[in-house]
Amino acid sequence: FVIVKHSLQYLITTKGKMNDFDQKAEQAIPADVHMISGCHDSQTSADVSNVGNFQLPNPQGRAGGACTAALLQTLYDAHRNGSLPTLSWVTLLRSMRTNLLNKGFDQVPQLTSSRMIDVEKPVQFVNDSNNYGTKRAVLIGINYVGQNGELSGCHNDVKNMKEYLMNVHGFPESNMTVLMDDGYHLNPTRYNITNAYQNLVRQSMPGDSVFCHYSGHGGRVRDTSGDEDDGFDETLIPVDFQSSGQIIDDDLFKNLVQPLPKGVLMTCLMDCCHSGTVLDLPYRFTADGDVSAGMQRIDGFDFDELLMIGLICCCLPDLLYCFGDLFGCLYGLLDF
């Protein structure tokens, strides 16, 4: 841990003054990550009984998540009228908010990001830095079939999002990992979800475009690491949560966000309760935010812990290798 501590100090002091918020963000999170969430951390998300009310083309089934349906309605409207290439983040969020209000939902969509971005610039799902980059997606829909709190629309959300990504943005079906508790697709257990995210990270290269969609239950548990101002970690709730537990935001950051290499563009849609900061990203803009103020830095964001996580993940194999050599030498001496 002394080695890790000195490495952290080195990162903070090299290349200029690393206690600057934006520079720390680049050190902690190398990739460009954008997350659209259906609500604030303190809010709950909603299911809708008929996504056809959101005027989606060829909707898969009737039930679905309100956030996913509101997003797809906005994107398809822009695609039909030719304005999708110029659709701004603020227009997207406010249109989602309007769509939700019109259907009787008061949840407030928000955007969090690994970088300070101009919310009046166009939404970007595909990396424009490399025309030959690979497009990949992980799509998760959990209805909790046969359990208390069973949902009805999360499978439909995944099918609708998959169709949009393929037809509008050219994501190949062969590069999509789908997890649903439907007895046909990969079951969305804690292990399978974590493994899908880790595989996505391992496969991603600079210039690639990544899309992650989660539709299911989200939750909150008491924070044990001291990095949450409100005292709670936000969570995703896998289908086997009763036996395997929930997936906390710290684990999502460690397995999905932090390891992505620089040059990768990842967009996430989290359609679940308490999802506002579930990826622990340092910048935020809400649908009812002040456009002139733009995206805001999240006060009190704990970069030191995130940098420590990154260093441990990066250095642990080398440290274990060194310790292995050391123990080997000691064993040899004792044997001698």
Coordinates of C-alpha atoms in Angstrom, one line a residue:
F1 CA 0.0 0.0 0.0
V2 CA 3.0 2.3 0.5
I3 CA 3.8 1.8 -3.2
V4 CA 0.2 2.6 -4.2
K5 CA 0.2 5.7 -2.0
H6 CA 3.4 7.0 -3.6
S7 CA 2.1 6.2 -7.1
L8 CA -1.1 8.2 -6.3
Q9 CA 1.0 11.1 -5.1
Y10 CA 3.0 10.9 -8.3
L11 CA -0.1 11.0 -10.5
I12 CA -1.4 14.0 -8.6
T13 CA 1.8 16.0 -9.0
T14 CA 2.9 15.2 -12.5
K15 CA 1.9 17.0 -15.7
G16 CA 1.1 20.2 -13.9
K17 CA -1.1 20.8 -11.0
M18 CA -3.2 17.7 -10.7
N19 CA -5.5 18.9 -8.0
D20 CA -7.5 20.7 -10.7
F21 CA -11.0 19.1 -11.0
D22 CA -10.9 18.5 -14.7
Q23 CA -7.4 17.1 -14.8
K24 CA -8.3 14.7 -12.0
A25 CA -11.4 13.6 -13.9
E26 CA -9.2 12.6 -16.9
Q27 CA -6.8 10.8 -14.6
A28 CA -9.6 8.9 -12.8
I29 CA -11.7 8.1 -15.9
P30 CA -9.7 7.8 -19.2
A31 CA -12.7 7.2 -21.5
D32 CA -15.5 9.5 -22.5
V33 CA -18.5 8.3 -20.6
H34 CA -22.0 9.7 -20.8
M35 CA -24.9 8.4 -18.7
I36 CA -28.6 9.2 -19.2
S37 CA -30.6 8.3 -16.1
G38 CA -34.3 8.4 -15.6
C39 CA -34.3 10.2 -12.3
H40 CA -32.3 11.7 -9.5
D41 CA -30.7 9.4 -6.8
S42 CA -33.7 10.1 -4.5
Q43 CA -36.4 9.5 -7.1
T44 CA -38.0 6.3 -8.3
S45 CA -38.5 5.4 -11.9
A46 CA -41.7 4.1 -13.5
D47 CA -43.1 1.4 -15.7
V48 CA -45.7 2.3 -18.4
S49 CA -48.5 -0.1 -19.4
N50 CA -48.4 0.8 -23.1
V51 CA -45.2 2.2 -24.7
G52 CA -47.3 2.8 -27.9
N53 CA -48.5 6.0 -26.2
F54 CA -44.9 7.2 -26.7
Q55 CA -45.4 6.8 -30.5
L56 CA -42.5 4.3 -30.9
P57 CA -42.2 2.6 -34.3
N58 CA -43.1 -1.1 -34.1
P59 CA -42.8 -1.2 -30.3
Q60 CA -41.9 -4.6 -28.9
G61 CA -44.8 -5.4 -26.6
R62 CA -46.9 -2.9 -24.6
A63 CA -45.3 -2.5 -21.2
G64 CA -41.9 -0.7 -20.8
G65 CA -39.8 1.7 -18.7
A66 CA -40.9 5.3 -18.9
C67 CA -37.4 6.6 -19.3
T68 CA -36.5 4.2 -22.1
A69 CA -39.8 5.0 -23.9
A70 CA -39.3 8.8 -23.5
L71 CA -35.8 8.7 -24.8
L72 CA -36.7 6.6 -27.8
Q73 CA -39.6 8.8 -28.6
T74 CA -37.3 11.8 -28.7
L75 CA -34.7 10.1 -30.8
Y76 CA -37.1 8.6 -33.3
D77 CA -38.9 12.0 -33.7
A78 CA -35.5 13.6 -34.4
H79 CA -34.6 10.8 -36.8
R80 CA -37.8 11.2 -38.7
N81 CA -37.6 14.9 -39.2
G82 CA -33.9 14.9 -40.0
S83 CA -32.7 16.7 -36.9
L84 CA -31.0 13.8 -35.2
P85 CA -27.4 14.9 -36.2
T86 CA -28.0 18.3 -34.5
L87 CA -30.1 17.1 -31.5
S88 CA -28.4 18.7 -28.5
W89 CA -28.1 17.1 -25.0
V90 CA -30.3 19.8 -23.4
T91 CA -33.0 19.3 -26.1
L92 CA -32.9 15.6 -25.6
L93 CA -33.3 15.8 -21.8
R94 CA -36.0 18.5 -21.9
S95 CA -37.9 16.6 -24.6
M96 CA -37.7 13.5 -22.4
R97 CA -38.9 15.5 -19.4
T98 CA -41.9 16.8 -21.5
N99 CA -42.7 13.4 -22.8
L100 CA -42.7 12.0 -19.2
L101 CA -44.8 14.9 -17.8
N102 CA -47.4 14.5 -20.7
K103 CA -47.8 10.8 -19.5
G104 CA -48.1 11.8 -15.9
F105 CA -44.6 11.0 -14.6
D106 CA -42.7 13.5 -12.5
Q107 CA -39.2 11.9 -12.6
V108 CA -36.4 14.2 -13.9
P109 CA -34.0 12.8 -16.4
Q110 CA -30.4 13.8 -16.1
L111 CA -27.0 13.5 -17.8
T112 CA -23.8 12.7 -16.0
S113 CA -20.4 12.6 -17.7
S114 CA -16.7 11.9 -17.2
R115 CA -15.9 15.2 -19.0
M116 CA -17.3 18.7 -18.9
I117 CA -19.3 18.9 -22.1
D118 CA -21.3 21.6 -23.8
V119 CA -24.9 20.5 -23.3
E120 CA -25.9 22.6 -26.3
K121 CA -23.8 20.5 -28.6
P122 CA -25.2 17.4 -30.4
V123 CA -25.8 14.1 -28.7
Q124 CA -23.1 11.6 -29.7
F125 CA -23.7 7.8 -29.5
V126 CA -21.0 7.0 -32.1
N127 CA -17.3 7.9 -31.8
D128 CA -16.4 10.3 -34.5
S129 CA -12.7 10.1 -33.9
N130 CA -12.4 6.8 -35.8
N131 CA -14.7 5.8 -38.7
Y132 CA -13.5 2.3 -38.4
G133 CA -14.1 1.8 -34.7
T134 CA -16.1 -1.1 -33.5
K135 CA -19.6 -0.7 -32.1
R136 CA -20.6 -2.9 -29.2
A137 CA -23.5 -3.0 -26.7
V138 CA -24.6 -4.7 -23.5
L139 CA -28.3 -4.6 -23.0
I140 CA -29.9 -5.8 -19.8
G141 CA -33.6 -6.2 -19.0
I142 CA -34.8 -7.8 -15.8
N143 CA -38.5 -8.5 -15.1
Y144 CA -37.8 -10.6 -12.0
V145 CA -40.2 -13.3 -13.2
G146 CA -42.0 -15.0 -10.4
Q147 CA -40.5 -12.8 -7.7
N148 CA -42.0 -10.1 -5.5
G149 CA -41.8 -6.8 -7.3
E150 CA -42.1 -8.4 -10.7
L151 CA -41.9 -5.9 -13.6
S152 CA -43.5 -6.3 -17.0
G153 CA -41.7 -4.0 -19.5
C154 CA -37.9 -4.5 -19.1
H155 CA -37.6 -7.1 -21.8
N156 CA -39.5 -4.9 -24.2
D157 CA -37.2 -2.0 -23.3
V158 CA -34.2 -4.1 -24.4
K159 CA -35.8 -5.2 -27.6
N160 CA -36.8 -1.6 -28.5
M161 CA -33.3 -0.2 -27.7
K162 CA -31.7 -3.0 -29.6
E163 CA -33.8 -2.2 -32.7
Y164 CA -33.0 1.5 -32.5
L165 CA -29.2 0.9 -32.2
M166 CA -29.2 -1.5 -35.1
N167 CA -31.4 0.5 -37.4
V168 CA -30.3 4.0 -36.7
H169 CA -26.7 3.8 -35.6
G170 CA -25.6 0.6 -37.3
F171 CA -24.6 -1.5 -34.2
P172 CA -24.2 -5.0 -35.5
E173 CA -26.3 -7.6 -33.7
S174 CA -23.3 -9.9 -33.4
N175 CA -21.6 -7.3 -31.2
M176 CA -24.6 -7.1 -28.8
T177 CA -24.7 -9.0 -25.5
V178 CA -28.3 -9.3 -24.3
L179 CA -29.1 -10.5 -20.8
M180 CA -32.8 -11.1 -19.9
D181 CA -34.6 -13.4 -17.5
D182 CA -36.8 -14.9 -20.2
G183 CA -35.3 -18.4 -20.3
Y184 CA -33.8 -17.8 -23.7
H185 CA -31.1 -15.2 -23.3
L186 CA -28.2 -15.1 -20.8
N187 CA -29.7 -14.8 -17.3
P188 CA -28.9 -11.4 -15.7
T189 CA -27.4 -12.7 -12.6
R190 CA -24.8 -10.7 -10.6
Y191 CA -22.0 -12.8 -12.0
N192 CA -23.2 -12.6 -15.6
I193 CA -23.8 -8.9 -15.5
T194 CA -20.4 -8.2 -14.0
N195 CA -18.8 -10.6 -16.5
A196 CA -20.5 -8.9 -19.5
Y197 CA -19.2 -5.5 -18.4
Q198 CA -15.7 -6.9 -17.9
N199 CA -15.7 -8.5 -21.3
L200 CA -16.9 -5.3 -22.9
V201 CA -14.0 -3.5 -21.3
R202 CA -11.5 -6.1 -22.4
Q203 CA -12.7 -5.9 -26.0
S204 CA -12.8 -2.1 -26.3
M205 CA -10.1 -0.2 -28.1
P206 CA -9.5 3.5 -28.7
G207 CA -12.0 4.7 -31.4
D208 CA -14.7 2.2 -30.4
S209 CA -18.3 3.1 -29.5
V210 CA -20.0 1.4 -26.6
F211 CA -23.7 1.5 -25.5
C212 CA -24.9 0.0 -22.2
H213 CA -28.6 -0.2 -21.4
Y214 CA -30.1 -1.4 -18.1
S215 CA -33.8 -1.7 -17.4
G216 CA -34.8 -3.2 -14.1
H217 CA -34.9 -2.4 -10.4
G218 CA -32.4 0.0 -8.8
G219 CA -31.8 0.5 -5.2
R220 CA -29.8 2.1 -2.4
V221 CA -27.7 0.6 0.4
R222 CA -25.7 2.1 3.2
D223 CA -22.4 3.4 2.0
T224 CA -19.5 1.6 3.8
S225 CA -16.6 3.3 2.1
G226 CA -17.4 6.9 3.1
D227 CA -17.5 8.2 -0.5
E228 CA -21.2 9.2 -0.7
D229 CA -22.4 12.5 0.6
D230 CA -25.9 11.2 1.2
G231 CA -24.6 8.1 3.0
F232 CA -25.9 5.6 0.4
D233 CA -24.5 3.7 -2.5
E234 CA -26.8 3.4 -5.6
T235 CA -27.2 -0.1 -6.9
L236 CA -28.4 -2.3 -9.8
I237 CA -30.4 -5.2 -8.6
P238 CA -29.6 -8.5 -10.5
V239 CA -32.2 -11.3 -10.9
D240 CA -30.4 -13.3 -8.1
F241 CA -30.0 -10.4 -5.7
Q242 CA -31.5 -12.4 -2.8
S243 CA -28.6 -14.9 -2.9
S244 CA -25.8 -12.8 -4.5
G245 CA -26.5 -9.3 -3.4
Q246 CA -26.8 -6.0 -5.3
I247 CA -24.2 -4.4 -7.6
I248 CA -23.1 -1.2 -5.9
D249 CA -21.9 1.9 -7.8
D250 CA -18.4 1.4 -6.6
D251 CA -18.3 -2.0 -8.3
L252 CA -19.8 -0.6 -11.5
F253 CA -17.0 2.1 -11.5
K254 CA -14.3 -0.5 -10.9
N255 CA -15.5 -3.0 -13.5
L256 CA -17.0 -0.8 -16.2
V257 CA -16.1 2.9 -16.1
Q258 CA -12.5 3.2 -14.8
P259 CA -10.9 0.4 -16.9
L260 CA -12.2 1.6 -20.3
P261 CA -9.2 2.9 -22.3
K262 CA -8.8 6.5 -23.5
G263 CA -10.4 7.1 -26.8
V264 CA -13.5 4.9 -26.2
L265 CA -16.9 6.6 -26.2
M266 CA -19.4 4.9 -23.9
T267 CA -23.1 5.9 -23.6
C268 CA -25.2 4.4 -20.9
L269 CA -29.0 4.5 -20.3
M270 CA -30.0 3.5 -16.8
D271 CA -33.7 3.1 -16.5
C272 CA -34.1 2.2 -12.9
C273 CA -34.8 3.9 -9.5
H274 CA -32.1 5.9 -7.8
S275 CA -30.0 5.9 -10.9
G276 CA -28.8 9.5 -10.9
T277 CA -25.1 8.9 -10.0
V278 CA -25.0 5.1 -10.3
L279 CA -21.8 5.3 -12.4
D280 CA -20.1 7.8 -10.0
L281 CA -19.3 10.3 -12.8
P282 CA -18.1 13.8 -11.8
Y283 CA -20.3 16.1 -14.0
R284 CA -24.0 16.5 -14.1
F285 CA -26.8 18.3 -15.9
T286 CA -30.5 17.8 -15.2
A287 CA -33.5 18.3 -17.5
D288 CA -34.6 21.2 -15.4
G289 CA -31.1 22.7 -15.2
D290 CA -29.9 26.1 -16.1
V291 CA -28.6 26.0 -19.7
S292 CA -26.6 29.1 -19.3
A293 CA -24.8 27.5 -16.3
G294 CA -24.3 24.4 -18.3
M295 CA -23.0 21.1 -17.0
Q296 CA -21.9 21.3 -13.3
R297 CA -19.0 19.8 -11.4
I298 CA -20.3 17.7 -8.6
D299 CA -19.2 19.3 -5.4
G300 CA -17.1 17.2 -3.0
F301 CA -16.4 14.5 -5.7
D302 CA -13.9 12.1 -4.2
F303 CA -11.2 11.7 -6.9
D304 CA -8.6 10.4 -4.5
E305 CA -10.5 7.2 -3.8
L306 CA -11.3 6.7 -7.5
L307 CA -7.6 7.2 -8.4
M308 CA -6.7 4.7 -5.7
I309 CA -9.1 2.2 -7.2
G310 CA -7.6 2.7 -10.6
L311 CA -4.1 2.3 -9.3
I312 CA -4.9 -0.9 -7.4
C313 CA -6.5 -2.4 -10.4
C314 CA -3.6 -1.4 -12.6
C315 CA -0.7 -2.3 -10.2
L316 CA -2.1 -5.3 -8.4
P317 CA -1.0 -7.9 -11.0
D318 CA 2.6 -6.5 -10.9
L319 CA 2.6 -6.3 -7.1
L320 CA 1.4 -9.9 -6.8
Y321 CA 4.1 -10.9 -9.3
C322 CA 6.7 -9.2 -7.3
F323 CA 5.5 -10.7 -4.0
G324 CA 5.5 -14.1 -5.7
D325 CA 9.2 -13.7 -6.6
L326 CA 9.9 -12.5 -3.1
F327 CA 8.2 -15.4 -1.5
G328 CA 10.0 -17.7 -3.9
C329 CA 13.3 -16.3 -2.9
L330 CA 12.5 -16.6 0.8
Y331 CA 11.3 -20.2 0.3
G332 CA 14.5 -21.0 -1.5
L333 CA 16.6 -19.5 1.4
L334 CA 14.7 -21.5 4.0
D335 CA 14.9 -24.7 1.9
F336 CA 18.7 -24.1 1.6

